XYZ file of C-alpha atoms in Angstrom:
355
model
C 0.012 -0.085 0.310
C 1.648 3.461 -1.127
C -0.162 6.692 -0.250
C 1.037 10.073 -1.560
C -0.487 13.609 -0.994
C -1.577 16.356 1.455
C -3.689 16.599 4.647
C -5.335 20.206 4.966
C -7.652 21.549 7.446
C -6.849 19.801 10.436
C -10.128 20.606 12.284
C -12.080 19.070 9.434
C -9.218 16.649 7.867
C -9.336 16.574 4.059
C -6.740 14.387 2.160
C -6.060 15.084 -1.446
C -3.502 12.744 -3.571
C -3.119 9.130 -4.714
C -3.525 5.628 -3.328
C -1.906 2.479 -4.863
C -2.491 -0.899 -3.509
C -0.974 -4.071 -4.982
C -1.304 -7.836 -4.147
C -1.112 -11.337 -6.157
C -4.989 -11.589 -6.372
C -6.261 -8.253 -7.284
C -3.049 -6.964 -9.395
C -2.626 -3.016 -8.947
C -5.249 -0.454 -8.074
C -4.748 3.180 -8.125
C -6.964 6.008 -7.310
C -6.446 9.643 -7.164
C -8.869 12.397 -5.685
C -10.082 13.420 -2.297
C -11.239 12.193 1.135
C -12.735 14.456 3.776
C -14.289 14.026 7.044
C -17.967 14.795 6.992
C -19.214 13.867 10.775
C -19.714 11.091 11.356
C -19.010 9.930 7.846
C -15.646 10.306 5.741
C -16.850 11.272 2.085
C -14.581 10.332 -1.024
C -14.390 11.104 -4.450
C -11.797 9.222 -6.394
C -10.851 8.103 -9.880
C -9.475 4.517 -10.195
C -7.452 2.396 -12.414
C -7.081 -1.215 -12.236
C -4.737 -3.419 -13.845
C -2.167 -6.323 -13.734
C -5.011 -8.948 -12.572
C -4.921 -12.664 -13.700
C -8.151 -14.254 -14.413
C -7.040 -17.699 -13.500
C -6.408 -16.464 -9.653
C -9.665 -14.712 -9.305
C -11.701 -17.938 -10.611
C -9.771 -19.817 -8.024
C -10.887 -17.522 -5.338
C -14.801 -17.915 -6.422
C -16.585 -20.761 -4.390
C -18.569 -22.886 -6.195
C -17.077 -22.442 -9.504
C -16.294 -25.711 -11.262
C -12.349 -26.094 -10.849
C -12.187 -28.268 -13.927
C -12.957 -25.494 -16.323
C -9.786 -23.535 -17.342
C -10.128 -19.494 -17.477
C -7.246 -17.183 -18.339
C -6.779 -13.621 -19.086
C -5.484 -10.409 -18.081
C -8.095 -8.004 -16.439
C -8.376 -4.436 -15.683
C -10.688 -1.277 -15.746
C -11.154 2.278 -14.561
C -14.157 4.192 -13.175
C -15.199 6.404 -10.324
C -15.822 6.075 -6.619
C -17.822 8.516 -4.548
C -19.880 9.082 -1.512
C -19.203 7.724 2.160
C -16.003 5.785 2.332
C -17.537 2.946 3.927
C -20.746 2.801 1.769
C -19.517 4.227 -1.557
C -20.992 3.812 -5.083
C -18.822 2.609 -7.632
C -19.083 2.901 -11.701
C -16.926 2.084 -14.456
C -15.844 -0.119 -17.370
C -13.701 -3.644 -16.758
C -12.135 -5.420 -19.660
C -10.542 -8.872 -20.276
C -7.741 -9.236 -22.884
C -5.948 -12.272 -24.113
C -8.520 -14.291 -22.917
C -9.480 -18.044 -23.166
C -12.081 -20.575 -21.387
C -11.790 -24.310 -21.789
C -14.170 -27.000 -20.605
C -12.198 -30.289 -20.145
C -12.311 -33.160 -22.207
C -11.386 -33.729 -26.093
C -14.787 -32.838 -27.120
C -15.159 -29.839 -24.798
C -15.464 -26.326 -26.245
C -12.768 -23.584 -26.154
C -12.803 -19.896 -26.366
C -9.459 -18.574 -27.738
C -8.368 -15.121 -28.642
C -11.036 -13.650 -26.149
C -11.681 -10.323 -25.516
C -14.472 -8.793 -23.246
C -15.737 -5.350 -21.760
C -18.695 -4.280 -19.512
C -19.726 -1.084 -17.903
C -20.526 -1.834 -14.170
C -22.438 -0.023 -11.334
C -21.953 -1.336 -7.601
C -22.798 -0.224 -4.047
C -23.404 -1.935 -1.003
C -27.083 -1.296 -1.048
C -27.204 -3.605 -3.986
C -26.792 -7.354 -3.639
C -25.170 -7.840 -6.997
C -22.824 -6.107 -9.270
C -24.885 -4.815 -12.533
C -23.312 -5.554 -15.727
C -24.238 -3.275 -18.598
C -23.090 -3.117 -22.305
C -21.474 -6.416 -21.955
C -19.377 -7.421 -25.016
C -17.467 -10.562 -25.561
C -15.635 -11.920 -28.968
C -13.316 -14.633 -29.733
C -12.566 -17.868 -31.637
C -14.924 -20.803 -30.575
C -13.341 -24.436 -31.127
C -15.636 -27.351 -30.727
C -14.356 -30.748 -31.089
C -13.571 -31.566 -35.142
C -15.580 -28.410 -36.353
C -13.706 -25.538 -37.987
C -13.146 -22.595 -35.507
C -16.060 -19.896 -35.504
C -15.775 -16.449 -34.747
C -18.365 -15.225 -32.172
C -19.562 -12.272 -30.608
C -21.795 -11.579 -27.452
C -23.814 -8.698 -26.678
C -26.004 -8.295 -23.613
C -26.414 -7.280 -19.943
C -26.111 -9.094 -16.684
C -24.928 -9.220 -12.895
C -22.248 -10.947 -10.378
C -22.457 -11.841 -7.020
C -18.883 -13.376 -5.729
C -20.478 -13.752 -2.290
C -23.486 -15.545 -3.492
C -21.500 -17.531 -5.868
C -24.364 -16.028 -8.603
C -24.263 -14.799 -12.031
C -27.050 -13.634 -14.554
C -26.644 -13.017 -18.298
C -30.137 -11.109 -19.562
C -31.195 -9.995 -22.946
C -28.101 -11.218 -24.674
C -27.421 -12.053 -28.486
C -24.504 -14.658 -29.772
C -23.389 -14.056 -33.373
C -21.828 -17.186 -34.690
C -19.985 -15.904 -37.911
C -22.727 -15.484 -40.645
C -23.902 -18.725 -39.709
C -26.711 -18.315 -37.009
C -27.826 -15.794 -34.454
C -28.795 -16.774 -30.708
C -30.736 -15.077 -28.062
C -29.707 -15.836 -24.488
C -30.745 -15.669 -21.141
C -29.264 -17.799 -18.224
C -27.561 -17.947 -14.886
C -25.016 -19.660 -12.665
C -25.643 -20.428 -9.312
C -23.354 -22.643 -7.041
C -26.310 -23.792 -4.873
C -28.276 -24.666 -7.664
C -28.992 -28.171 -9.351
C -27.906 -27.933 -12.474
C -25.554 -24.922 -11.576
C -25.696 -23.496 -14.987
C -29.185 -23.185 -16.879
C -29.893 -21.211 -19.930
C -32.779 -20.280 -22.304
C -31.483 -20.537 -25.885
C -33.573 -19.026 -29.047
C -31.966 -19.635 -32.559
C -33.143 -17.294 -35.101
C -33.845 -18.551 -38.746
C -31.109 -20.321 -40.202
C -30.661 -22.185 -43.164
C -30.264 -25.592 -43.140
C -28.096 -26.279 -45.822
C -25.585 -24.020 -44.564
C -25.873 -25.457 -41.036
C -25.207 -29.010 -42.335
C -22.076 -27.937 -44.027
C -20.878 -26.686 -40.680
C -21.590 -29.726 -38.892
C -20.377 -32.314 -41.378
C -16.913 -32.782 -39.888
C -18.671 -33.732 -36.490
C -22.024 -35.446 -38.020
C -20.550 -36.830 -41.160
C -22.866 -37.196 -44.261
C -25.906 -39.350 -43.283
C -27.336 -38.580 -47.077
C -24.405 -38.316 -49.509
C -25.853 -36.989 -52.917
C -28.620 -35.227 -51.435
C -29.085 -31.395 -50.921
C -31.109 -30.114 -48.048
C -33.323 -27.055 -48.192
C -35.476 -25.249 -45.588
C -35.057 -23.106 -42.627
C -34.722 -23.841 -38.731
C -35.674 -22.006 -35.625
C -35.411 -23.253 -31.978
C -36.411 -22.584 -28.274
C -34.382 -24.350 -25.986
C -33.608 -25.078 -22.261
C -30.075 -26.192 -21.473
C -28.524 -27.204 -18.395
C -24.861 -27.793 -17.358
C -23.099 -29.406 -14.503
C -19.581 -29.579 -13.118
C -17.586 -32.302 -15.211
C -19.385 -31.346 -18.418
C -22.510 -33.218 -18.006
C -25.551 -31.465 -19.772
C -29.102 -32.013 -20.824
C -31.379 -30.147 -23.387
C -35.184 -29.910 -24.110
C -37.008 -27.842 -26.330
C -38.348 -27.316 -29.786
C -37.073 -26.666 -33.416
C -39.460 -25.184 -35.705
C -38.476 -26.149 -39.301
C -39.495 -24.247 -42.186
C -40.378 -26.031 -45.709
C -38.158 -28.873 -45.320
C -36.959 -30.524 -48.557
C -34.682 -33.341 -49.863
C -33.166 -33.660 -53.380
C -30.710 -35.848 -55.303
C -28.093 -34.178 -57.455
C -29.870 -35.113 -60.843
C -33.219 -34.257 -59.436
C -35.060 -37.725 -60.027
C -35.507 -37.899 -56.089
C -37.322 -34.988 -54.225
C -39.178 -34.923 -50.949
C -41.121 -31.764 -49.954
C -42.543 -31.540 -46.564
C -44.682 -28.983 -44.814
C -43.672 -26.936 -41.960
C -43.355 -28.565 -38.744
C -42.223 -28.657 -35.226
C -39.482 -31.071 -33.748
C -39.843 -31.574 -29.923
C -36.492 -32.770 -28.627
C -34.669 -34.137 -25.519
C -30.853 -34.785 -25.292
C -28.314 -35.276 -22.618
C -24.713 -36.411 -22.094
C -22.639 -37.773 -18.866
C -19.767 -35.379 -19.764
C -16.730 -35.158 -22.445
C -16.072 -38.695 -23.838
C -19.160 -40.418 -22.476
C -21.313 -40.243 -25.411
C -24.566 -38.339 -25.946
C -28.377 -39.351 -26.717
C -30.982 -37.643 -28.651
C -34.946 -38.247 -28.746
C -36.785 -36.223 -31.323
C -40.542 -36.421 -32.527
C -42.531 -34.496 -34.954
C -46.018 -34.068 -36.349
C -46.249 -34.412 -40.311
C -48.498 -32.331 -42.151
C -48.333 -33.701 -45.603
C -45.622 -34.137 -48.310
C -44.887 -34.291 -51.955
C -42.623 -37.165 -53.369
C -40.953 -37.610 -56.488
C -38.592 -40.817 -56.503
C -37.798 -41.831 -59.919
C -41.136 -42.648 -61.833
C -43.048 -42.627 -58.566
C -44.830 -39.400 -57.916
C -47.481 -38.892 -55.072
C -48.964 -35.925 -53.634
C -49.635 -36.634 -49.809
C -50.095 -33.085 -48.724
C -53.074 -33.984 -47.147
C -51.866 -36.801 -45.137
C -50.781 -36.718 -41.860
C -48.376 -38.639 -39.576
C -45.739 -38.655 -37.099
C -41.961 -39.129 -37.069
C -39.657 -40.477 -34.185
C -35.938 -40.136 -34.014
C -33.522 -42.180 -31.421
C -30.042 -41.175 -32.291
C -26.817 -41.887 -29.947
C -23.079 -40.996 -29.938
C -21.302 -43.842 -28.072
C -18.558 -43.222 -25.682
C -15.064 -42.381 -26.948
C -13.053 -45.837 -27.360
C -9.586 -46.420 -26.604
C -6.936 -44.661 -28.905
C -6.628 -46.625 -32.107
C -10.124 -48.234 -31.729
C -12.966 -47.760 -34.320
C -16.156 -46.703 -33.331
C -19.130 -45.317 -34.955
C -19.510 -41.642 -34.919
C -23.187 -42.165 -34.308
C -26.071 -44.369 -34.624
C -30.036 -43.579 -35.289
C -33.237 -45.284 -35.277
C -35.943 -43.472 -37.665
C -39.536 -44.390 -37.439
C -42.179 -42.718 -39.786
C -45.737 -43.626 -39.183
C -48.366 -42.335 -41.588
C -52.058 -42.307 -40.667
C -53.609 -45.000 -42.601
C -50.371 -46.444 -43.440
C -47.733 -47.102 -44.323
C -45.142 -47.393 -41.421
C -41.144 -47.083 -42.194
C -38.631 -48.484 -40.102
C -34.522 -47.492 -41.040
C -31.382 -47.471 -38.799
C -28.445 -45.109 -39.832
C -24.876 -45.139 -38.717
C -21.885 -43.103 -39.641
C -18.384 -44.859 -39.150
C -16.541 -41.638 -40.015
C-alpha cells in the first residue's frame, strides 16, 4: 500500500492525493482524488485504474466455480468512486484481454483469442454487481468443427459472495451462420448450476449441415437439403461437463433432393420436439426427437405422390457412443428412424456413420 498526498484543515481533515494498492490476487489498483471528514462519515471522490490482475487467480477464489474449467486472461478497468467511504458507489468499465475459457475433455468447447468489456455499477445497498453493455468476442473451437468467430452482446449481474451470475437479453452471433438469443444464470447452490434459455433465429439448413459435417459426417450423401430452422431450448450444465437440453425446433419448408433431381421430397412446416443429454466429455450423448407430419410431396424416380393432405408422425432416437481407446474404431453416431403415416404405411430405418 502506497499513499502520496497532503492533508489540510486539521479541524476538518481533508486528504488530496494518490493511493496505490498491489497484491497477487487483485493486481494493482491506483486511485487519485480526495477524502474529507463529514461527521460522522468520511466522504470520498476518487478516480481509479485497475490493472495486472489474472483471471485464473480470481476464478480460483470464487466459491462454487467448477475447478475443471480453465480460465485465463488479463483483467483491468477504470472508473469512479464517490460517497461515504464505507458505503460508496462505484461505476466504471472493466475488460479482459488475451482471454480463454476451456471445458475439459477432447470434445469440450474452448474460446481462444478472447476479449471482453462491460460497464458496471455497484454499491453496498445492491446485492449484485450490475453489468451493462457487455461485449465478448473470440474464436470458438468445438471438437472437429472448424473454428467459429463469435460475438456476444448483452447485460447481466454478478455476486461473488453469493456465487451467482446472470446473463440477460443477450445475443450471440456465430460468424454469418447463426444468431442466438440467450438468457441464463450460474448459481453455486442450484442443480444444475448453469441453466440457460436459448433461442435460435432463422437459420438456413443447408449452411448448418455444411458446418456440422466434420462432426456428424454426411448421412445423406448425394442429396441437397433445403429449409430453415429456428429453436427455443432450455439447457442445463453440471460440473465435469454433463449437460441436458430440451425444447423445440421449428422447421420451415424442409426438403430433400438428389443431385440429378430424380428424387425429391418436399414436406410442410413442422415442429420437432427434442430431449438430449450427455454425462460429460467423452461419455457419449443421446437424442430423442418427434414431430407431427402435416403432409408432403414425393418424386422418386417414376413414382410421384401428392400426400399434402396426409398426416403422420416422425420419431428419431440417435446415440453418440462413448469415446473408445486410442486407435479403436467406433461409429460416430447411430440412429433409429420411425415414420408412421395415418392409414399406413409404417417405415423403420437404421442409420450409422463410422467416420
